[in-house]
Amino acid sequence: MQSDLWLASAVNGLVLGGLYAATALGLSMVFGVMRLVNVAHGELIILASYLSWTLYTRAGIDPFVGLVVVVPVLFAAGWAIQRFMLNPLMAQGMEAPMLTTFGLSIIAQSLYLFAWTPDSRSIKTWYSDNVVTVASIAVPNMFVIALLAAALLAGALHLFVTRTLAGKAVRAASQSARTAAMMGVDIPRVYALTYGIGAALAAVGGVLVAATFTFVPSSGLAYLLKGFAVVVLGGMGSIGGTLLAGMALGLAESLGAAAFGTGYKDLVGLLLFLLVLTLRPAGIFGRRQAGGSLV
Amino acid sequence: MNIGRAACTLLLLLLPFGCRSGPGGSTAPDAIPIGASITVTGGSASFGGYARYGITRAIAAANAAGGVFVRQYDRKLPVRLVLYDNESKAEKAAADVERLILRDKVVAVTGLTGPERVLSGAEVCERYRVPMVTAGAPLGTVRKARRWKYLWDIFFDEAELCRKQFLLMDTVVSNRNVVLFTDNGPDGTVQGGYWEQYAPQFGYRILYRASFPGGTTDYGDMIRKAQATGADILLAQIQPPDGIALVRQMEALNWKPKAAFLERACEAADFWEALGCSAQGICFTTIWHPECGYPGAKELAQAFHKETGRSYTTHLVGAYAAVQVLLKAIELAGVLDAEAINRAVRAAAAAQPTVLGDIRFAEDQTAAQATMVLQWQDGERQIVYPKEIATRAFLYPLPAWADLRK
């Protein structure tokens, strides 16, 4: 294959990785703080995609302007899920809340089917299907926007957990919920805030998905699985790690597709995933510790 | 013996005869149970909505006419539909069919779509010797699997589909170079094989073939490689959401072949709804269009649109036609016995025109319907080949992306 095709694949893969990171940040946040595998994360992403699509098709609201509505709605939904459904179960270990999120994901898919039909949806704006060309390498606009969004989100999240009081409470809860509680941190409240933030991050990911690809009620699973790979690669709860792992996964998949064909790109990504798990079980940027590492 | 006792004795003697409803002598059931397993949820849920509507409407029409005449009972019986959601999974489709046969005691099965589900459901029908009449899987895939005794499949023949595409391309000037994009499901694998077989026979060269799993979102690498070949023709077998993502990325990376055929992906109206004018000129091959003039078909599509707000696909009409054949087979069999109904299916198809036109089953129990090439033009699906039934001229070459944005 020509070298410019390799280069184009590498650049596109790296940039596409931004989208993977954007859709995985919320999952990483929830796992990092609560050690909860949020199986409904993919459905939160797709809910945001549908809300954004509805605003765009019904009211002509640009998907990024629509974030003003979609992000608070998802935050509120996430907060309520944690506050009223998951918090009462947290004392029984992580299995019960995880199974609850599994149930939620199935219910959500059925609701989406009912509300939005099984038809394929997509948001097509004036800017979404163009490219940015740098040194003769064309990269879709949306991939670049997704990477910028992921970097912004990761930066904002880092500032939140390191510079704000609420963020410090979240970080304390991620390191040891029991100790944090003894220090006066309201753990159920922190958990509800964390899940709400996770859902809000999923909202941004969902809008990016809607404007970049297509989606149907069952599309969430693919983003959940990709998100898991990114979170594990990056290190559970590592914000910067999630961003870099997304890019690494995008790069590996893209080069894998260039070398072996698109049919094998997921295989290459999964091989990277297994390799990292074997060599660094805590992930590339994870820390070997019992508690979370939300930084 | 007084008159009263004599009357009572006579009544008791006649009672068993009074319970009989027909010459056969057995008790008539309340209804004829028909089973269906459709894709209400899961990745192929969009097909399920069409199939459900087609099946329920065909059964409602039969019941409105008093039901199906069953000679065994010398009267018409209403049809009762037992319907399950197979969640777009092959294993669930097989479980559904088994449940329909064993628990719900259906006399025939219909409604399955997609080769993997049709084949797994049909295996169960073969085991229990219950007929399945469906319009849900390309015929080559069905024939390749095994020799069937209880599966009756009405659809297009992949070889004929290839032939029509190449014959259409022969009507215009191209560099005769082709790129193939096929997903690695049964549809894509079989169809890709036919394209590879037929392209050289028609004088076309396949310069690049990409195979990918369903659900792929990033097609950048395939597109860049295809672009580098300079091929004029794209032939793709790809599922609906993926096809939309593919076209969007083709637009983003500014690759526009002169002709593009996206089988399976672009038949439903959501393709145009999602892509708008970017879908202009994209083709697919099918076996039905409202302008075909088959009895009741246009009305069916109109009723569907009126009730659901959605536009037709072949799955809507195919599901209806399969039920038409099935109910006729029950009538011809004259008994509610699965074996007898199975024996009557071939004659039933030949006995009546359906909303899908005339259906003639071959020896291998597949019915190949006439194929036609449709092209998206200004938001409508137009027949562009064969010329005798064309509703619009073939739009070739495809307009440049930049022109479509104006």
XYZ file of C-alpha atoms in Angstrom:
701
model
C 0.000 0.000 0.000
C 1.198 3.527 -0.732
C 2.801 5.395 2.136
C 0.322 8.279 1.892
C -2.531 5.837 2.469
C -0.784 4.540 5.595
C -0.268 8.077 6.802
C -3.873 8.998 6.094
C -5.034 5.894 7.979
C -2.815 6.735 10.946
C -3.948 10.353 11.164
C -7.623 9.467 10.723
C -7.336 6.725 13.346
C -5.758 9.041 15.883
C -8.399 11.683 15.335
C -11.262 9.163 15.348
C -9.922 8.037 18.713
C -11.140 11.361 20.070
C -14.702 10.193 19.456
C -13.991 6.925 21.255
C -12.617 8.904 24.193
C -15.573 11.296 24.208
C -18.028 8.408 24.436
C -15.957 6.628 27.112
C -15.276 9.493 29.535
C -18.598 9.132 31.349
C -18.102 5.403 31.723
C -14.623 5.997 33.112
C -15.922 8.598 35.574
C -18.632 6.312 36.972
C -16.294 3.348 37.189
C -13.479 5.379 38.681
C -15.602 6.756 41.504
C -18.091 3.988 42.263
C -16.403 0.926 40.734
C -19.745 0.477 38.981
C -19.829 -0.991 35.496
C -22.602 1.129 34.033
C -24.126 -1.177 31.431
C -26.675 1.514 30.530
C -23.942 3.928 29.390
C -24.488 3.084 25.704
C -28.202 3.789 26.023
C -27.470 7.171 27.628
C -25.319 7.991 24.609
C -28.098 6.976 22.235
C -30.707 8.888 24.257
C -28.630 12.007 23.713
C -28.365 11.149 20.008
C -32.157 10.876 19.733
C -32.819 14.061 21.716
C -30.337 15.930 19.595
C -31.847 14.473 16.395
C -35.339 15.478 17.549
C -34.244 19.044 18.268
C -32.504 19.232 14.899
C -35.303 17.765 12.779
C -38.236 19.355 14.615
C -36.854 22.755 15.549
C -33.788 23.085 13.327
C -31.515 23.423 16.356
C -27.876 22.667 15.557
C -26.694 19.609 17.520
C -23.987 21.579 19.331
C -26.389 24.377 20.251
C -28.779 21.648 21.350
C -26.227 20.566 23.952
C -27.644 23.370 26.087
C -30.798 21.275 26.389
C -29.454 17.736 26.010
C -26.682 17.918 28.615
C -28.915 19.137 31.491
C -31.596 16.590 30.581
C -29.083 13.747 30.647
C -27.500 15.061 33.839
C -30.906 15.128 35.528
C -31.753 11.649 34.240
C -28.417 10.280 35.445
C -28.721 11.976 38.812
C -32.234 10.560 39.303
C -31.188 7.040 38.259
C -28.396 6.999 40.812
C -30.324 8.788 43.559
C -33.515 6.754 43.408
C -32.560 3.434 41.814
C -28.906 2.653 42.384
C -28.046 4.294 45.696
C -30.429 2.074 47.689
C -28.649 -0.942 46.194
C -25.059 0.188 46.640
C -24.758 -1.244 50.147
C -25.317 -4.751 48.751
C -22.215 -4.645 46.587
C -21.796 -3.761 42.936
C -23.657 -6.715 41.428
C -27.154 -5.436 42.162
C -26.583 -1.897 40.758
C -24.819 -3.349 37.727
C -27.723 -5.695 37.009
C -30.085 -2.763 37.468
C -28.211 -0.788 34.818
C -28.452 -3.860 32.581
C -32.216 -3.865 33.061
C -32.304 -0.139 32.402
C -30.474 -0.610 29.126
C -33.058 -3.139 27.907
C -35.966 -0.931 28.977
C -34.344 2.077 27.320
C -33.929 0.256 24.007
C -37.607 -0.673 23.997
C -38.613 2.882 24.833
C -36.453 4.282 22.018
C -38.052 1.826 19.640
C -41.474 2.987 20.709
C -40.646 6.686 20.662
C -38.406 6.943 17.601
C -39.154 3.743 15.576
C -36.397 1.360 14.471
C -35.442 3.510 11.460
C -31.828 4.572 11.077
C -31.239 8.166 12.185
C -28.431 10.564 11.559
C -27.826 14.303 11.832
C -26.476 15.843 8.691
C -25.448 19.462 9.024
C -23.643 21.778 6.617
C -20.338 21.081 8.323
C -20.694 17.419 9.270
C -19.821 15.810 5.938
C -16.822 17.941 4.988
C -13.146 17.411 5.587
C -10.195 19.275 6.993
C -7.194 18.826 4.700
C -3.714 19.162 6.165
C -0.680 18.331 3.999
C -2.925 16.474 1.544
C -4.408 14.276 4.280
C -8.172 14.605 4.475
C -9.790 14.116 7.873
C -13.574 14.352 8.321
C -14.618 17.527 10.140
C -16.570 15.579 12.708
C -13.557 13.492 13.714
C -11.610 16.694 14.381
C -14.525 18.223 16.292
C -14.862 15.018 18.347
C -11.164 15.070 19.240
C -11.347 18.714 20.291
C -14.495 18.002 22.298
C -12.843 15.029 24.013
C -9.784 17.107 24.904
C -11.985 19.916 26.242
C -14.122 17.528 28.253
C -11.073 15.770 29.690
C -9.544 19.135 30.623
C -12.745 20.413 32.182
C -13.258 17.200 34.102
C -9.691 17.313 35.386
C -10.183 20.904 36.570
C -13.468 19.929 38.197
C -12.034 17.066 40.228
C -8.854 18.906 41.196
C -9.993 22.507 41.687
C -13.560 22.446 42.995
C -14.922 21.418 46.361
C -17.477 19.101 44.789
C -14.741 17.606 42.652
C -12.544 17.026 45.644
C -15.444 15.244 47.334
C -15.845 13.087 44.249
C -12.130 12.314 44.283
C -12.211 11.502 47.976
C -15.130 9.143 47.394
C -13.229 7.499 44.548
C -10.237 6.806 46.790
C -12.154 5.495 49.807
C -15.875 6.018 50.220
C -15.726 4.925 53.864
C -12.967 7.355 54.819
C -14.626 10.154 52.860
C -17.896 9.496 54.672
C -16.084 9.683 58.012
C -14.712 13.043 56.921
C -18.264 14.291 56.345
C -18.667 13.700 52.628
C -22.261 12.847 51.723
C -21.497 9.722 49.681
C -24.975 9.082 48.199
C -25.036 12.692 47.046
C -21.551 12.411 45.552
C -22.553 9.216 43.757
C -25.658 10.884 42.310
C -23.514 13.820 41.167
C -20.981 11.423 39.627
C -23.586 9.450 37.703
C -25.157 12.721 36.589
C -21.799 13.954 35.295
C -21.220 10.586 33.628
C -24.575 10.919 31.861
C -23.810 14.518 30.891
C -20.513 13.363 29.360
C -22.430 10.614 27.558
C -24.700 13.373 26.218
C -21.776 15.061 24.486
C -20.650 11.697 23.133
C -24.167 10.993 21.896
C -24.385 14.283 20.032
C -21.022 13.587 18.404
C -22.190 10.092 17.422
C -25.402 11.465 15.920
C -23.562 14.054 13.865
C -20.828 11.643 12.743
C -22.457 8.239 12.217
C -25.925 6.706 12.217
C -27.820 5.203 15.095
C -30.782 2.952 15.841
C -32.312 1.994 19.219
C -29.838 -0.863 19.675
C -26.692 1.104 18.755
C -25.681 1.724 22.370
C -24.052 -1.668 22.854
C -21.308 -0.954 20.321
C -20.351 2.261 22.128
C -20.484 0.530 25.505
C -18.066 -2.176 24.340
C -15.740 0.323 22.717
C -15.964 2.412 25.882
C -14.949 -0.552 28.047
C -11.905 -1.163 25.896
C -10.895 2.507 26.157
C -11.478 2.665 29.929
C -9.475 -0.491 30.602
C -6.687 0.579 28.254
C -6.483 4.020 29.771
C -6.664 2.845 33.356
C -9.902 2.745 35.330
C -10.927 6.267 36.185
C -7.952 7.972 34.578
C -9.277 11.001 32.714
C -6.135 11.732 30.711
C -5.645 8.008 30.199
C -9.110 7.712 28.668
C -8.302 10.392 26.109
C -4.974 8.858 25.164
C -6.343 5.314 25.173
C -9.145 6.390 22.819
C -6.577 7.758 20.407
C -4.380 4.668 20.777
C -7.342 2.396 20.069
C -8.366 4.498 17.058
C -4.812 4.375 15.731
C -4.476 0.617 16.251
C -7.814 -0.073 14.579
C -7.100 2.187 11.649
C -3.649 0.742 11.010
C -5.088 -2.739 11.477
C -7.720 -1.973 8.849
C -5.061 -0.605 6.497
C -2.903 -3.697 6.938
C -5.443 -6.506 7.078
C -8.720 -4.999 5.871
C -11.641 -3.323 7.634
C -13.015 -6.707 8.698
C -10.058 -7.146 11.055
C -9.875 -3.700 12.612
C -11.832 -4.724 15.714
C -9.580 -7.755 16.068
C -6.497 -5.540 16.077
C -8.106 -3.259 18.668
C -8.987 -6.218 20.874
C -5.500 -7.676 20.561
C -4.094 -4.373 21.786
C -6.621 -4.481 24.612
C -5.541 -8.013 25.640
C -1.876 -7.146 25.338
C -2.231 -4.159 27.643
C -4.291 -6.185 30.107
C -1.560 -8.811 30.196
C 1.389 -6.447 30.525
C -0.258 -3.689 32.548
C -3.449 -4.957 34.211
C -4.184 -1.494 35.604
C -4.144 -0.004 32.101
C -1.542 2.154 30.381
C -2.140 5.121 32.653
C -3.763 3.375 35.608
C -2.266 3.143 39.074
C -1.878 -0.107 40.950
C -4.081 0.684 43.912
C -7.239 -0.608 45.463
C -9.162 2.632 45.324
C -9.991 4.781 42.349
C -7.587 7.172 40.680
C -9.751 9.908 39.287
C -7.299 12.430 37.927
C -92.409 -46.356 25.539
C -94.082 -42.980 25.853
C -93.422 -40.152 23.459
C -91.248 -38.267 25.957
C -88.885 -41.186 26.570
C -88.720 -41.911 22.844
C -87.795 -38.277 22.133
C -85.094 -38.326 24.800
C -83.627 -41.568 23.427
C -83.639 -40.160 19.898
C -81.983 -36.960 21.134
C -79.255 -38.906 22.900
C -78.649 -40.985 19.805
C -78.450 -37.901 17.597
C -76.355 -35.845 19.990
C -72.975 -37.019 18.711
C -73.976 -36.161 15.141
C -75.152 -32.746 16.248
C -71.700 -31.963 17.585
C -70.103 -32.587 14.256
C -69.583 -29.556 12.135
C -68.728 -31.181 8.876
C -68.386 -34.295 6.897
C -65.028 -35.140 8.415
C -66.580 -35.750 11.728
C -64.098 -33.936 14.055
C -64.790 -30.838 16.137
C -63.887 -27.570 14.465
C -61.374 -25.417 16.342
C -62.223 -21.807 17.144
C -59.619 -20.549 14.739
C -56.737 -21.551 12.497
C -53.515 -20.882 14.401
C -50.744 -19.316 12.303
C -47.379 -18.445 13.837
C -44.960 -15.648 13.057
C -41.552 -14.730 14.407
C -40.527 -11.229 13.430
C -37.829 -8.707 14.262
C -39.635 -6.238 16.524
C -36.434 -5.324 18.357
C -32.700 -5.648 17.695
C -30.558 -4.682 14.754
C -33.097 -5.621 12.068
C -36.095 -4.115 13.846
C -36.815 -1.842 10.894
C -37.802 -4.901 8.824
C -40.071 -6.227 11.572
C -42.421 -3.264 11.459
C -43.124 -3.887 7.788
C -43.517 -7.641 8.252
C -45.859 -7.214 11.189
C -48.096 -4.838 9.302
C -48.153 -7.047 6.189
C -49.002 -10.202 8.123
C -51.654 -8.702 10.373
C -53.318 -6.890 7.495
C -53.431 -10.019 5.328
C -54.965 -11.980 8.181
C -57.407 -9.182 8.991
C -58.501 -9.130 5.343
C -59.096 -12.894 5.405
C -61.013 -12.681 8.663
C -63.097 -9.784 7.379
C -64.201 -12.105 4.591
C -65.305 -14.670 7.159
C -62.013 -16.534 7.439
C -60.595 -19.437 5.426
C -62.831 -22.207 4.167
C -61.734 -25.575 5.584
C -63.363 -28.492 3.809
C -62.803 -30.797 6.799
C -65.284 -28.728 8.797
C -67.362 -27.576 5.854
C -67.144 -23.978 6.936
C -64.976 -20.918 7.140
C -62.746 -20.534 10.176
C -61.126 -17.312 11.357
C -57.343 -17.111 11.422
C -55.564 -16.492 14.729
C -52.067 -15.051 14.612
C -49.528 -15.933 17.294
C -46.637 -13.530 16.997
C -43.252 -13.424 18.719
C -40.311 -11.045 18.603
C -37.090 -12.834 17.708
C -35.026 -9.756 18.715
C -33.227 -10.021 15.357
C -31.368 -13.099 16.631
C -31.142 -16.387 14.752
C -31.189 -18.514 17.897
C -34.247 -16.689 19.217
C -35.985 -17.170 15.863
C -35.404 -20.929 16.159
C -36.711 -20.932 19.736
C -39.761 -18.924 18.657
C -40.595 -21.367 15.893
C -40.250 -24.333 18.248
C -42.514 -22.629 20.753
C -45.049 -21.800 18.054
C -45.149 -25.411 16.921
C -45.048 -27.201 20.260
C -46.904 -24.872 22.578
C -49.137 -22.818 20.327
C -49.828 -25.716 17.954
C -49.676 -23.555 14.853
C -50.258 -25.253 11.517
C -47.819 -23.029 9.616
C -45.181 -20.377 10.208
C -44.400 -17.102 8.443
C -42.830 -13.686 8.949
C -39.142 -14.508 9.309
C -36.749 -12.174 7.537
C -32.994 -12.215 7.035
C -31.173 -15.363 5.924
C -29.726 -16.286 9.319
C -33.142 -16.158 11.003
C -35.018 -17.772 8.138
C -32.554 -20.651 7.957
C -32.456 -21.324 11.688
C -36.263 -21.126 11.943
C -36.660 -23.330 8.891
C -34.468 -26.039 10.422
C -36.999 -26.292 13.245
C -39.861 -26.471 10.753
C -38.081 -29.316 8.967
C -37.715 -31.178 12.247
C -41.400 -30.886 13.140
C -42.659 -31.049 9.541
C -44.523 -27.771 9.648
C -44.528 -25.499 6.590
C -42.891 -22.087 6.648
C -43.832 -19.660 3.900
C -41.765 -16.500 3.926
C -40.485 -13.715 1.743
C -37.415 -13.045 3.764
C -34.171 -14.456 2.409
C -32.331 -14.196 -0.902
C -32.775 -17.457 -2.748
C -29.135 -18.347 -3.340
C -28.492 -18.320 0.404
C -31.497 -20.560 0.995
C -30.532 -23.010 -1.768
C -26.947 -23.152 -0.602
C -27.933 -24.196 2.943
C -29.639 -27.528 2.182
C -32.530 -29.141 0.353
C -35.752 -28.021 2.000
C -39.067 -29.837 2.326
C -40.976 -27.420 4.517
C -39.440 -24.028 3.737
C -41.012 -22.027 0.909
C -39.099 -18.859 0.165
C -40.248 -16.044 -2.096
C -37.565 -13.467 -2.877
C -35.011 -12.379 -5.455
C -32.370 -14.537 -6.987
C -28.926 -13.042 -6.324
C -27.671 -14.127 -9.740
C -30.551 -12.309 -11.417
C -29.832 -9.242 -9.282
C -26.217 -9.209 -10.543
C -27.357 -9.676 -14.119
C -29.756 -6.722 -13.946
C -27.099 -4.445 -12.467
C -24.526 -5.263 -15.127
C -27.127 -5.031 -17.899
C -28.052 -1.577 -16.622
C -24.387 -0.550 -16.514
C -24.040 -1.784 -20.121
C -26.443 0.985 -21.157
C -23.943 3.695 -20.136
C -20.245 4.370 -20.616
C -17.984 3.499 -17.709
C -14.428 2.236 -17.236
C -16.048 -1.118 -16.266
C -14.027 -1.199 -13.058
C -15.837 -2.218 -9.902
C -15.289 -1.945 -6.159
C -17.121 -4.386 -3.850
C -18.072 -3.582 -0.258
C -19.762 -6.547 1.417
C -20.500 -7.186 5.057
C -19.460 -10.574 6.378
C -22.996 -11.803 7.160
C -24.699 -14.452 4.995
C -26.188 -11.842 2.629
C -22.889 -10.110 2.018
C -20.864 -13.298 1.673
C -23.194 -14.930 -0.842
C -23.909 -11.751 -2.793
C -20.208 -10.917 -2.951
C -19.516 -14.352 -4.399
C -22.129 -13.821 -7.112
C -20.686 -10.421 -8.016
C -17.214 -11.930 -8.307
C -18.604 -14.694 -10.493
C -20.733 -12.532 -12.778
C -18.588 -9.414 -13.212
C -16.036 -11.076 -15.562
C -18.842 -12.710 -17.535
C -20.238 -9.259 -18.314
C -16.809 -7.773 -18.963
C -16.351 -5.927 -15.656
C -13.223 -6.034 -13.462
C -13.313 -6.105 -9.692
C -10.359 -4.041 -8.541
C -10.935 -4.151 -4.812
C -13.197 -6.013 -2.413
C -13.595 -5.052 1.227
C -15.365 -7.253 3.730
C -16.389 -5.892 7.113
C -18.599 -6.811 10.066
C -22.117 -5.434 10.369
C -22.204 -2.428 12.680
C -18.925 -0.978 11.406
C -18.924 2.785 11.814
C -15.633 3.881 10.271
C -15.237 3.127 6.560
C -12.412 5.578 5.929
C -9.804 2.973 5.096
C -12.049 1.144 2.607
C -13.032 4.403 0.971
C -9.445 5.578 0.567
C -8.434 2.265 -1.014
C -11.473 2.282 -3.304
C -10.753 5.864 -4.290
C -7.190 4.903 -5.219
C -8.452 2.286 -7.707
C -10.310 4.860 -9.798
C -13.239 2.440 -10.256
C -16.453 3.900 -11.644
C -18.841 1.447 -10.004
C -19.514 0.649 -6.351
C -21.452 -2.514 -5.553
C -22.252 -2.918 -1.872
C -24.212 -5.328 0.292
C -24.617 -3.520 3.581
C -27.274 -3.107 6.255
C -29.285 0.126 6.558
C -27.545 2.065 9.367
C -24.120 1.097 8.034
C -25.045 2.116 4.492
C -26.010 5.579 5.669
C -22.720 5.926 7.572
C -20.842 4.740 4.473
C -22.427 7.353 2.208
C -21.740 10.103 4.744
C -18.080 9.163 4.889
C -17.865 8.865 1.104
C -19.147 12.427 1.004
C -16.761 13.576 3.722
C -13.785 12.011 1.943
C -15.096 13.230 -1.406
C -15.262 9.857 -3.126
C -18.002 9.612 -5.672
C -18.048 6.707 -8.115
C -20.135 7.190 -11.249
C -22.655 4.580 -10.105
C -23.381 3.175 -6.655
C -25.577 0.198 -5.778
C -26.195 -0.258 -2.056
C -28.160 -3.455 -1.701
C -30.301 -3.809 1.444
C -29.148 -0.470 2.869
C -31.110 1.972 0.825
C -34.471 0.369 0.147
C -36.391 1.976 3.018
C -37.360 5.632 3.089
C -35.210 6.308 6.155
C -32.218 6.201 3.800
C -33.359 9.395 2.094
C -34.600 10.885 5.358
C -31.159 10.453 6.925
C -29.096 11.532 3.930
C -31.314 13.982 2.088
C -30.032 14.843 -1.352
C -26.760 12.986 -0.677
C -28.773 9.859 -1.483
C -29.568 11.200 -4.956
C -28.777 8.651 -7.643
C -27.959 5.713 -5.385
C -29.403 2.463 -6.709
C -30.625 -0.840 -5.331
C -32.285 -3.906 -6.761
C -35.609 -5.211 -5.575
C -38.688 -7.200 -6.555
C -41.448 -4.683 -5.999
C -42.525 -1.131 -6.652
C -45.984 0.425 -6.332
C -46.074 0.946 -10.101
C -45.753 -2.787 -10.799
C -49.530 -3.005 -10.926
C -49.963 -6.135 -8.831
C -53.495 -6.466 -7.432
C -53.944 -4.778 -4.073
C -50.280 -3.827 -3.729
C -50.544 -0.079 -4.217
C -53.496 0.065 -1.824
C -51.474 -1.874 0.746
C -48.584 0.593 0.516
C -50.987 3.541 0.764
C -52.778 2.078 3.790
C -49.442 1.427 5.480
C -48.345 4.995 4.884
C -51.656 6.377 6.116
C -51.639 4.336 9.312
C -47.969 4.473 10.234
C -46.630 7.529 8.455
C -43.874 5.356 7.008
C -43.196 4.480 3.414
C -43.280 1.004 1.879
C -40.560 -1.578 1.396
C -40.594 -4.991 -0.242
C -40.759 -6.551 3.232
C -44.243 -5.119 3.734
C -45.562 -6.577 0.494
C -43.584 -9.815 0.826
C -45.006 -10.543 4.264
C -48.535 -9.951 2.969
C -47.960 -12.154 -0.088
C -46.553 -15.009 2.010
C -49.716 -15.010 4.118
C -51.857 -14.939 0.968
C -50.098 -18.092 -0.232
C -50.318 -19.751 3.159
C -54.040 -19.140 3.606
C -54.743 -20.381 0.101
C -52.717 -23.511 0.884
C -54.887 -24.153 3.948
C -57.980 -23.751 1.827
C -56.674 -26.125 -0.842
C -55.512 -28.658 1.725
C -59.000 -28.648 3.234
C -57.655 -29.848 6.567
C -55.667 -28.288 9.386
C -52.847 -30.737 9.021
C -49.358 -29.314 8.578
C -48.258 -32.041 6.144
C -51.328 -31.547 3.955
C -50.898 -27.777 3.996
C -47.249 -28.161 3.042
C -48.233 -30.322 0.068
C -50.700 -27.638 -1.064
C -48.321 -24.634 -0.987
C -47.046 -24.965 -4.551
C -50.556 -25.195 -6.004
C -51.747 -22.388 -3.731
C -49.110 -20.025 -5.084
C -50.067 -20.854 -8.645
C -53.775 -20.515 -7.947
C -53.881 -16.766 -7.362
C -52.047 -13.527 -8.095
C -50.625 -11.879 -4.980
C -49.576 -8.370 -4.021
C -46.074 -9.478 -5.062
C -47.278 -10.606 -8.472
C -47.467 -14.193 -9.673
C -45.521 -16.589 -7.489
C -44.230 -19.842 -8.960
C -42.219 -22.172 -6.776
C -39.401 -24.097 -8.414
C -38.578 -27.697 -7.582
C -36.344 -26.525 -4.725
C -39.282 -24.590 -3.188
C -37.868 -21.155 -3.960
C -39.812 -18.593 -5.969
C -37.665 -16.055 -7.801
C -39.585 -12.833 -8.344
C -38.742 -10.518 -11.216
C -36.042 -8.063 -10.190
C -35.802 -4.413 -11.109
C -33.246 -1.710 -10.416
C -34.545 1.272 -8.476
C -32.750 4.585 -8.036
C -33.288 7.346 -5.513
C -34.241 10.456 -7.454
C -35.511 13.596 -5.707
C -36.700 11.688 -2.661
C -38.546 8.979 -4.597
C -37.596 5.433 -5.544
C -37.821 5.244 -9.335
C -37.593 2.147 -11.521
C -34.704 2.681 -13.939
C -34.322 -0.864 -15.267
C -35.720 -2.820 -17.141
C -36.614 -0.035 -19.526
C -40.076 -1.468 -20.280
C -41.262 -0.686 -16.771
C -38.967 2.269 -16.008
C -40.584 5.237 -14.306
C -37.533 7.498 -14.834
C -34.341 7.524 -16.901
C -31.172 6.218 -15.213
C -29.354 9.129 -13.578
C -25.723 8.640 -14.619
C -23.096 9.597 -13.654
C -23.897 10.377 -10.046
C -23.880 14.118 -9.410
C -20.809 15.482 -7.609
C -21.184 16.062 -3.863
C -20.557 19.756 -4.322
C -23.435 20.008 -6.824
C -25.792 18.272 -4.408
C -25.024 20.778 -1.650
C -26.075 23.722 -3.818
